[in-house]
């Protein structure tokens, strides 16, 4: 009787041909029984060469990416700042730019003036305003996660947190770039603004320990994905869409990550009460996530369409409201400028220690 | 598996029968390195929130993440050889293992950070290139992964130092000069006591775990890094290090008794590091258990 292989009897075969060469995927076999798989693989793939080793893995036991995960694997394009060639290329580009502009200080003056020292715009907040405020949250969260890399929750977790942190910083930058900021303006925005001009959500103030970091990470990731989906609905420019889609894709991974942690911390008896309390407090503060006030300046490539805060808030509730003891307010609340507490004050002051010791423009 | 490396030694995989000294040596090398990567990184974390621009902060965060990744890569090697990762930290907290001399300090200034990193990275690269020729293949492969990332760290450190030398004022450039002098000596120490005459009696050399002498690695490093600093505009004082007509580098050897005191947690930041690790482990133990409990 002909046998139609199923995933449970397919085995992937990996062979190593020399001790200094890596293990390579060489093909697969079908073996109805687990205890015959290795020998069948040896007769199939090990008849000619001397092999250093031969590994046989049941396909069903393998964890492999799906088609949607492809983008996440493109580390080079997603995180260029990790490449060995990056510092040199950046130095070269900046030197060329400075030459064009005449001097370093002129580079900073060329930043769009609209983004600095301008009174908040009046009227309705648009989607672009919501993005700008979320950039503040992402920047602060990214920095806080950076500190967590050396908290040794576990080593693998440390690495994951490091990537989530770097992506949060990158997304904060992407948002500003979409609004038309150049690099000096991005740096001025995150490093030279006074705390009174920041518009972080109240949740940012609550980040203290690991449970509140998890809760806050979850809320921010949920908010970004909700806003990205709304933006994709009204935005028609393909280039903008791809930048937003990439942000969304990564934030969905963050959201999953924080959800796994939320589940673990609320299932585990030793951490349940503590996490439930942190989650309740963070969600209670999360009512202002879509309550950004307009800050003036052009919307750039982001849609200036009025923000449907109530709808967005509802979608946020669908993502975070089911968590343990969620206290997310029923209706959206406005953001207040100048929050962030002493933690943000300290972080901003630290960010200026080196920066202010050099001429303007050196670090932008 | 039973292949020969340059020195005629056989290479070993985890499951191969191997001399006890190879297994023991690999276990010790990997766990000592894991500790130093995982705790040594605290020296850089202290500067993360002072990184003065968006991109610089991303780069520094990437470097910090990589260092923990190095710790992970070699801790996995040690774990497979029977040293649980918790043990790596506990041995340190209980005083059984020690940090390298360079990790008992903190950088005082941004300018010192760049120059110190450049010296440290370049030395680590030379050392890992040597150890990667060793006979325990999982450790050798882990080191090759580490080396690749170190080349990003090296370029990053070079960039940091270049930035100061190009845009800094006289005081800031002077700090690079001072850092070069202070850290050069520290790295000479880091690369280990002189051993050209005793190498052949070193069991780790005999079994193929330590392919080169400390002195050979030191020479290779000086050959590489001194011209780099000269090109950056740093003055290399011949009192500190000079090249003999033979090409051999000469340098003043440190007081090893002092070094011993430093390494026994007698440095300016030794206590701070111990406290951080103890505190982080205590604080986070229950969260780690929560993740394992439902995994
Ligand atoms: Fe490292
Ligand atoms: Fe490094």
XYZ file of C-alpha atoms and ligand atoms in Angstrom:
661
model
C 0.000 0.000 0.000
C 1.473 3.405 -0.937
C 2.503 5.459 2.039
C 1.717 9.154 2.140
C 4.201 10.780 4.500
C 2.852 12.912 7.263
C 4.857 15.415 9.288
C 5.181 12.897 12.080
C 7.254 10.489 10.015
C 9.372 13.023 8.145
C 12.865 13.560 9.571
C 15.203 16.406 8.648
C 18.849 15.402 8.257
C 21.877 17.511 9.144
C 25.456 16.474 8.379
C 28.851 17.903 9.235
C 31.636 17.147 6.762
C 34.635 18.546 8.622
C 35.258 19.679 12.179
C 35.815 23.270 11.115
C 32.746 23.404 8.883
C 29.291 23.864 10.365
C 26.488 21.350 10.427
C 24.457 21.615 7.212
C 20.954 20.666 6.287
C 21.318 17.969 3.629
C 17.741 16.788 3.130
C 15.018 14.716 4.694
C 13.796 11.127 4.891
C 10.626 9.308 5.755
C 10.825 6.815 8.565
C 7.681 5.252 9.972
C 9.551 4.427 13.159
C 11.689 6.717 15.293
C 14.266 4.043 16.078
C 15.095 3.432 12.430
C 15.408 7.100 11.394
C 19.104 7.610 12.071
C 20.215 4.455 10.253
C 18.015 5.224 7.277
C 19.431 8.733 7.175
C 22.990 7.378 7.252
C 22.290 5.115 4.272
C 20.645 8.000 2.440
C 23.081 10.834 3.097
C 26.256 9.223 4.462
C 27.245 6.801 1.724
C 30.088 8.800 0.125
C 31.794 11.224 2.448
C 33.361 10.752 5.820
C 31.036 12.591 8.132
C 32.036 14.194 11.395
C 28.508 13.848 12.636
C 24.965 13.265 11.438
C 21.910 14.671 13.219
C 18.378 13.540 12.542
C 15.429 15.549 13.859
C 11.749 14.776 13.537
C 10.164 17.605 11.558
C 7.258 17.694 13.940
C 9.604 18.540 16.805
C 11.141 21.488 15.011
C 10.206 25.100 15.657
C 10.329 26.876 12.316
C 9.187 30.323 11.162
C 6.006 30.866 9.241
C 5.878 33.071 6.154
C 4.881 36.134 8.207
C 7.983 35.764 10.357
C 10.315 36.393 7.387
C 10.614 40.113 8.042
C 11.680 39.494 11.623
C 14.655 37.512 10.378
C 16.073 40.382 8.340
C 18.320 41.599 11.147
C 20.640 43.604 8.920
C 17.990 45.904 7.520
C 16.032 46.109 10.749
C 18.928 46.943 13.038
C 21.707 48.518 10.945
C 23.352 50.055 14.014
C 24.621 46.589 15.013
C 26.772 46.104 11.897
C 30.568 46.437 12.198
C 30.592 48.812 9.229
C 27.957 51.089 10.720
C 30.093 53.388 12.926
C 32.529 54.129 10.103
C 29.818 54.690 7.505
C 27.951 56.980 9.878
C 31.114 58.966 10.603
C 31.755 59.386 6.881
C 28.182 60.469 6.172
C 28.182 62.978 8.973
C 31.502 64.452 7.935
C 30.166 64.888 4.396
C 26.966 66.471 5.704
C 28.917 68.858 7.931
C 31.033 69.920 4.968
C 27.928 70.725 2.965
C 26.409 72.665 5.820
C 29.648 74.541 6.493
C 29.947 73.824 10.186
C 28.649 71.538 12.880
C 26.556 74.215 14.539
C 24.778 74.983 11.288
C 23.769 71.345 11.107
C 21.793 71.701 14.273
C 20.255 75.000 13.188
C 18.930 73.324 10.085
C 16.574 71.206 12.188
C 12.961 72.071 11.429
C 12.251 75.001 13.716
C 8.630 74.032 13.980
C 9.546 71.160 16.229
C 11.282 73.239 18.836
C 10.206 75.891 21.273
C 6.776 76.085 19.843
C 3.615 76.403 21.845
C 1.347 73.384 21.621
C -1.068 73.708 18.737
C -4.676 74.199 19.542
C -7.591 72.101 18.401
C -8.191 68.428 17.765
C -5.381 65.926 17.952
C -4.659 64.082 14.723
C -3.172 60.622 14.259
C 0.223 62.266 13.764
C -0.056 63.823 17.241
C -0.832 60.469 18.801
C 2.229 59.005 17.150
C 4.423 61.817 18.415
C 3.333 61.244 22.012
C 3.824 57.491 21.654
C 7.360 58.207 20.467
C 8.013 59.746 23.893
C 6.709 56.586 25.596
C 8.747 54.329 23.337
C 11.933 56.293 23.905
C 11.640 56.156 27.689
C 10.552 52.515 27.686
C 13.449 51.592 25.385
C 15.910 53.159 27.784
C 14.404 51.430 30.789
C 14.579 48.089 29.010
C 18.224 48.774 28.214
C 18.930 48.889 31.936
C 17.119 45.566 32.328
C 19.642 43.791 30.085
C 21.853 43.408 33.139
C 19.169 42.461 35.571
C 19.751 38.732 34.958
C 16.085 37.703 35.102
C 17.645 35.075 32.922
C 20.281 35.338 30.248
C 17.995 34.557 27.315
C 15.425 37.011 28.676
C 18.137 39.636 28.991
C 18.857 39.290 25.279
C 15.176 39.475 24.367
C 14.713 42.583 26.491
C 17.770 44.109 24.821
C 16.189 43.667 21.401
C 12.800 44.959 22.499
C 14.535 47.991 23.987
C 16.551 48.701 20.844
C 13.458 48.296 18.701
C 11.500 50.663 20.934
C 14.238 53.286 20.476
C 14.289 52.617 16.737
C 10.504 52.973 16.493
C 10.611 56.232 18.432
C 13.098 57.457 15.822
C 11.021 56.138 12.913
C 7.984 58.061 14.118
C 9.935 61.306 14.221
C 11.451 60.628 10.815
C 7.983 60.070 9.381
C 7.002 63.453 10.800
C 9.833 64.993 8.841
C 12.563 65.247 11.466
C 16.162 64.851 10.322
C 18.724 63.213 12.633
C 19.768 66.427 14.444
C 16.095 67.181 15.058
C 15.518 63.674 16.389
C 18.389 64.128 18.825
C 17.231 67.591 19.826
C 13.737 66.214 20.429
C 14.859 63.396 22.708
C 17.839 65.065 24.369
C 17.378 68.824 24.483
C 13.696 69.241 25.328
C 12.793 70.209 28.872
C 10.679 67.722 30.777
C 7.700 70.136 30.650
C 7.619 69.598 26.893
C 7.445 65.833 27.099
C 4.087 64.151 26.805
C 4.647 60.689 28.218
C 1.724 58.601 29.350
C 1.170 58.170 33.065
C 2.051 54.481 32.718
C 5.683 55.490 32.183
C 5.863 56.842 35.718
C 4.794 53.522 37.145
C 7.749 51.511 35.728
C 9.698 50.376 38.748
C 10.159 46.639 39.117
C 9.851 43.726 36.710
C 6.054 43.213 37.027
C 5.380 46.867 36.225
C 7.863 46.729 33.344
C 5.940 43.762 31.935
C 2.596 45.528 32.368
C 3.873 48.760 30.860
C 5.586 46.954 27.997
C 2.331 45.222 27.240
C 0.288 48.434 27.258
C 2.721 50.344 25.046
C 3.054 47.483 22.534
C -0.722 47.154 22.399
C -1.134 50.907 21.872
C 1.401 51.012 19.041
C -0.201 48.100 17.207
C -3.671 49.640 17.561
C -2.470 52.980 16.218
C -0.525 51.298 13.407
C -3.640 49.469 12.281
C -5.686 52.672 12.308
C -2.971 54.507 10.369
C -2.844 51.769 7.747
C -6.571 52.269 7.214
C -6.306 55.958 6.371
C -2.816 56.189 4.899
C -2.410 55.548 1.206
C 1.288 56.269 0.668
C 2.992 52.904 0.189
C 6.359 54.010 1.614
C 4.744 55.257 4.826
C 2.708 52.103 5.062
C 5.747 49.877 4.912
C 7.485 51.801 7.710
C 4.370 51.599 9.863
C 3.835 47.949 8.971
C 7.393 47.120 10.053
C 6.851 48.888 13.373
C 3.596 47.027 13.863
C 5.147 43.676 13.051
C 7.856 44.114 15.664
C 5.482 45.488 18.259
C 3.238 42.456 17.806
C 6.222 40.323 18.775
C 6.756 42.535 21.834
C 3.092 42.231 22.697
C 3.342 38.425 22.565
C 6.467 38.516 24.657
C 4.860 40.613 27.396
C 1.698 38.546 27.299
C 3.659 35.373 27.932
C 5.256 37.086 30.898
C 1.904 38.396 32.142
C 0.502 34.878 31.991
C 3.497 33.383 33.762
C 3.484 35.997 36.530
C -0.248 35.725 37.128
C -0.299 31.917 37.019
C 2.569 31.504 39.438
C 1.369 31.612 43.084
C 4.470 33.395 44.321
C 4.085 36.343 41.938
C 0.330 36.398 41.335
C -0.697 39.032 43.877
C 2.202 41.313 43.047
C 1.609 41.149 39.317
C -2.130 41.625 39.611
C -1.519 44.774 41.639
C 1.034 46.121 39.149
C -1.218 45.328 36.217
C -4.191 47.044 37.843
C -2.124 50.151 38.567
C -0.571 50.356 35.126
C -3.854 49.835 33.275
C -5.558 52.373 35.511
C -2.969 54.897 34.298
C -3.261 53.813 30.666
C -6.421 55.816 29.962
C -4.305 58.636 28.530
C -2.467 56.534 25.940
C -4.533 57.995 23.075
C -5.079 61.336 24.765
C -2.191 63.225 23.144
C -2.507 66.969 22.730
C -1.376 68.557 19.459
C 2.175 69.896 19.640
C 2.202 71.859 16.404
C 4.516 71.279 13.500
C 3.635 69.583 10.250
C 2.300 66.032 10.283
C 4.975 65.096 7.751
C 4.231 61.789 6.123
C 1.918 60.695 8.908
C -1.788 61.250 8.354
C -3.127 64.389 10.006
C -6.618 62.914 10.095
C -8.406 63.519 13.372
C -7.755 60.727 15.838
C -10.794 58.632 16.735
C -9.658 58.373 20.359
C -12.742 56.510 21.563
C -12.427 53.802 18.905
C -8.707 53.409 19.505
C -9.272 53.203 23.226
C -11.866 50.485 22.692
C -9.392 48.454 20.664
C -6.781 48.941 23.341
C -9.284 47.677 25.902
C -9.811 44.580 23.785
C -6.057 43.886 23.931
C -5.257 44.762 27.540
C -8.596 44.832 29.335
C -8.686 41.075 29.788
C -5.514 41.003 31.878
C -5.602 40.206 35.585
C -7.550 42.897 37.433
C -7.370 45.430 34.612
C -8.474 48.892 35.710
C -8.329 50.514 32.279
C -10.767 53.457 32.453
C -13.855 53.124 30.326
C -13.166 56.282 28.327
C -9.964 57.858 27.049
C -8.382 60.620 29.113
C -6.168 63.482 27.964
C -2.395 63.367 28.356
C -0.671 65.904 30.546
C 2.642 67.431 29.522
C 5.574 67.319 31.908
C 4.920 63.964 33.569
C 7.416 61.139 33.902
C 8.393 61.943 37.451
C 11.861 61.987 38.915
C 12.867 58.961 36.827
C 12.398 60.879 33.576
C 13.982 63.978 35.104
C 17.028 61.939 36.080
C 17.225 60.238 32.702
C 17.037 63.559 30.840
C 19.696 65.080 33.072
C 21.965 62.080 32.508
C 21.417 62.343 28.772
C 22.812 65.870 28.844
C 25.946 65.202 30.895
C 28.182 64.342 27.941
C 26.099 66.110 25.330
C 26.371 69.532 26.942
C 30.123 69.193 27.403
C 30.633 69.377 23.620
C 29.794 71.964 20.995
C 26.242 71.884 19.648
C 25.904 69.478 16.759
C 28.803 67.186 17.643
C 26.539 64.314 18.634
C 23.725 64.821 16.164
C 35.718 14.956 16.721
C 38.917 13.170 15.964
C 40.489 15.779 13.717
C 43.768 17.548 14.152
C 44.235 21.262 14.716
C 47.319 23.255 13.798
C 49.328 21.983 16.754
C 48.515 18.386 15.933
C 45.932 18.042 18.678
C 42.603 16.318 18.180
C 39.421 18.302 18.539
C 36.649 17.160 20.824
C 32.898 17.534 20.747
C 30.755 17.419 23.873
C 29.971 13.711 23.556
C 33.470 12.549 22.647
C 35.657 10.780 25.133
C 38.368 13.274 26.050
C 41.171 13.689 28.560
C 39.968 14.931 31.933
C 42.220 17.957 31.599
C 40.487 19.027 28.415
C 37.035 18.681 29.956
C 38.134 20.390 33.172
C 39.935 23.137 31.279
C 37.006 23.807 28.976
C 34.661 23.895 31.933
C 36.880 26.387 33.738
C 37.649 28.597 30.711
C 33.984 28.794 29.726
C 32.624 29.492 33.182
C 35.287 32.088 34.028
C 34.649 33.839 30.735
C 30.873 33.684 31.251
C 31.224 35.389 34.617
C 33.475 38.084 33.211
C 31.227 38.812 30.238
C 28.074 38.906 32.371
C 29.470 41.018 35.193
C 32.065 42.967 33.195
C 29.279 44.503 31.132
C 28.127 46.477 34.202
C 31.047 48.800 33.551
C 29.383 49.862 30.295
C 25.789 49.856 31.526
C 26.752 52.686 33.866
C 27.176 54.877 30.766
C 24.080 53.906 28.832
C 21.925 56.806 30.029
C 24.727 59.266 29.340
C 25.153 58.224 25.705
C 24.670 61.624 24.087
C 22.508 60.904 21.044
C 19.809 58.609 19.732
C 22.032 56.521 17.458
C 24.876 56.375 19.966
C 22.486 55.075 22.557
C 21.290 52.374 20.194
C 24.866 51.355 19.443
C 25.845 51.240 23.098
C 22.742 49.238 23.929
C 23.592 46.804 21.123
C 27.080 46.423 22.545
C 25.753 45.786 26.048
C 23.309 43.225 24.707
C 26.137 41.538 22.794
C 28.261 41.259 25.943
C 25.435 39.474 27.725
C 25.132 37.367 24.569
C 28.811 36.434 24.894
C 28.141 35.469 28.473
C 25.261 33.360 27.253
C 27.262 31.618 24.522
C 30.021 30.512 26.883
C 27.670 29.835 29.810
C 25.883 27.329 27.551
C 29.220 25.634 26.894
C 29.830 25.474 30.643
C 26.297 24.249 31.345
C 26.706 21.369 28.915
C 29.848 20.452 30.825
C 27.969 20.354 34.102
C 28.215 23.891 35.494
C 24.693 25.289 35.926
C 24.482 29.008 35.130
C 23.385 29.826 38.691
C 26.665 28.283 39.859
C 28.617 30.777 37.753
C 27.150 33.662 39.759
C 27.175 31.831 43.094
C 30.854 30.917 42.793
C 31.564 34.600 42.278
C 29.404 35.750 45.189
C 30.944 33.095 47.438
C 34.446 34.177 46.465
C 35.474 31.024 44.591
C 35.880 32.781 41.250
C 37.165 36.231 40.446
C 36.647 38.972 37.919
C 39.544 39.961 35.668
C 41.467 43.013 36.862
C 39.827 45.345 34.319
C 36.333 44.802 35.702
C 37.138 46.098 39.184
C 37.076 49.680 37.885
C 34.536 52.168 36.589
C 35.104 54.660 33.818
C 35.260 58.168 35.223
C 34.557 60.028 31.994
C 33.041 59.492 28.554
C 36.471 60.055 27.035
C 37.964 57.347 29.227
C 35.158 54.991 28.219
C 35.956 55.156 24.492
C 39.695 54.697 24.877
C 39.297 52.008 27.528
C 36.868 50.108 25.330
C 39.195 50.302 22.362
C 42.060 48.811 24.340
C 39.861 46.162 25.937
C 38.090 45.067 22.745
C 41.272 44.796 20.728
C 42.919 42.688 23.452
C 39.861 40.466 23.787
C 39.847 39.893 20.022
C 43.518 38.790 20.079
C 42.872 36.517 23.025
C 39.742 34.929 21.559
C 41.462 34.397 18.204
C 44.098 32.421 20.058
C 41.732 30.414 22.268
C 39.484 29.619 19.293
C 42.303 27.387 18.024
C 41.794 25.225 21.128
C 40.725 21.600 21.069
C 37.322 21.829 22.731
C 35.231 22.579 19.653
C 31.984 23.869 21.230
C 34.028 26.501 23.085
C 35.983 27.315 19.923
C 32.728 27.854 18.017
C 31.300 30.035 20.792
C 34.454 32.167 20.617
C 34.118 32.598 16.871
C 30.594 33.946 17.341
C 31.929 36.272 20.041
C 34.788 37.453 17.815
C 32.398 38.504 15.069
C 30.503 40.718 17.470
C 33.709 42.048 18.962
C 34.583 43.492 15.591
C 31.469 45.687 15.866
C 32.532 46.665 19.401
C 35.987 47.496 18.150
C 34.644 49.748 15.388
C 32.272 51.348 17.863
C 35.050 52.059 20.357
C 37.251 53.435 17.582
C 34.398 55.704 16.540
C 33.860 56.940 20.104
C 37.536 57.777 20.475
C 37.754 59.333 17.037
C 34.778 61.550 17.892
C 36.501 62.861 21.014
C 39.828 63.410 19.250
C 38.087 65.289 16.419
C 35.544 67.370 18.315
C 36.789 67.432 21.898
C 38.598 70.344 23.508
C 42.094 70.079 24.958
C 40.822 68.773 28.298
C 38.691 66.112 26.664
C 41.505 64.974 24.383
C 43.823 64.906 27.374
C 41.433 62.452 29.038
C 41.877 60.086 26.100
C 45.630 60.371 26.543
C 45.348 59.630 30.272
C 42.959 56.761 29.676
C 45.350 55.256 27.153
C 48.149 55.265 29.701
C 46.064 53.894 32.559
C 44.260 51.214 30.543
C 47.300 50.108 28.569
C 48.871 48.882 31.792
C 45.609 47.277 32.892
C 45.333 45.348 29.641
C 48.961 44.207 29.831
C 47.943 42.711 33.181
C 44.680 41.339 31.824
C 46.605 39.290 29.268
C 48.283 37.394 32.104
C 51.699 36.974 33.725
C 54.784 36.417 31.539
C 54.930 32.746 30.549
C 57.218 32.307 27.556
C 59.608 30.177 29.613
C 56.974 28.148 31.412
C 54.423 27.630 28.645
C 55.539 24.102 27.871
C 54.927 23.013 31.429
C 51.409 24.482 31.373
C 48.965 21.586 31.290
C 46.472 23.633 29.252
C 49.091 24.181 26.570
C 50.031 20.503 26.626
C 46.469 19.348 26.010
C 45.759 21.996 23.359
C 43.407 24.257 25.268
C 45.838 27.184 25.391
C 47.473 27.455 21.969
C 49.601 30.565 22.617
C 51.562 32.032 25.489
C 50.325 35.160 27.249
C 53.415 36.911 25.941
C 52.691 35.961 22.331
C 49.123 37.287 22.577
C 50.433 40.457 24.230
C 52.916 41.063 21.397
C 50.260 40.490 18.786
C 47.923 42.919 20.520
C 50.540 45.674 20.889
C 51.488 45.294 17.241
C 47.925 45.888 16.302
C 46.735 48.544 18.719
C 49.676 50.910 19.201
C 49.583 52.180 15.591
C 45.823 52.689 15.946
C 46.266 55.011 18.919
C 49.130 56.834 17.245
C 46.914 57.460 14.255
C 44.220 58.811 16.581
C 46.735 61.381 17.776
C 47.641 59.777 21.084
C 51.235 60.065 22.230
C 52.844 56.726 23.070
C 55.344 57.320 25.835
C 58.406 55.057 25.360
C 58.651 54.810 29.144
C 55.371 52.919 28.962
C 55.837 50.830 25.865
C 58.392 50.817 23.051
C 59.369 48.648 20.145
C 62.879 47.179 20.112
C 64.759 47.062 16.791
C 63.827 43.366 16.633
C 60.163 44.376 16.433
C 59.546 43.000 19.912
C 57.532 45.251 22.211
C 58.986 46.127 25.590
C 56.944 47.352 28.503
C 57.175 47.696 32.248
C 55.683 44.695 33.991
C 53.304 45.451 36.805
C 53.549 44.584 40.459
C 51.747 41.240 40.515
C 51.244 41.341 44.285
C 49.170 44.507 43.812
C 47.219 42.836 41.038
C 46.411 39.933 43.314
C 44.917 42.291 45.903
C 42.879 44.038 43.245
C 41.468 40.807 41.865
C 40.498 39.632 45.360
C 37.731 42.236 45.137
C 40.054 44.983 46.327
C 39.369 47.423 43.484
C 37.396 50.669 43.528
C 34.266 49.087 42.022
C 34.607 45.498 43.267
C 32.024 45.820 46.021
C 29.602 47.651 43.772
C 29.687 44.766 41.278
C 29.167 42.115 43.959
C 26.256 44.091 45.401
C 24.629 44.532 42.012
C 24.787 40.828 41.201
C 23.551 39.720 44.625
C 20.732 42.222 44.553
C 19.632 41.420 40.996
C 19.588 37.679 41.684
C 17.599 38.079 44.909
C 15.198 40.578 43.436
C 14.421 38.522 40.346
C 14.531 34.929 41.576
C 10.767 34.627 41.886
C 10.147 35.994 38.391
C 12.585 33.474 36.982
C 10.763 30.729 38.865
C 7.443 32.005 37.514
C 8.674 31.675 33.928
C 10.097 28.213 34.555
C 7.042 27.119 36.510
C 4.633 27.500 33.644
C 7.006 26.843 30.788
Fe 32.464 40.274 25.200
Fe 32.868 43.356 23.471
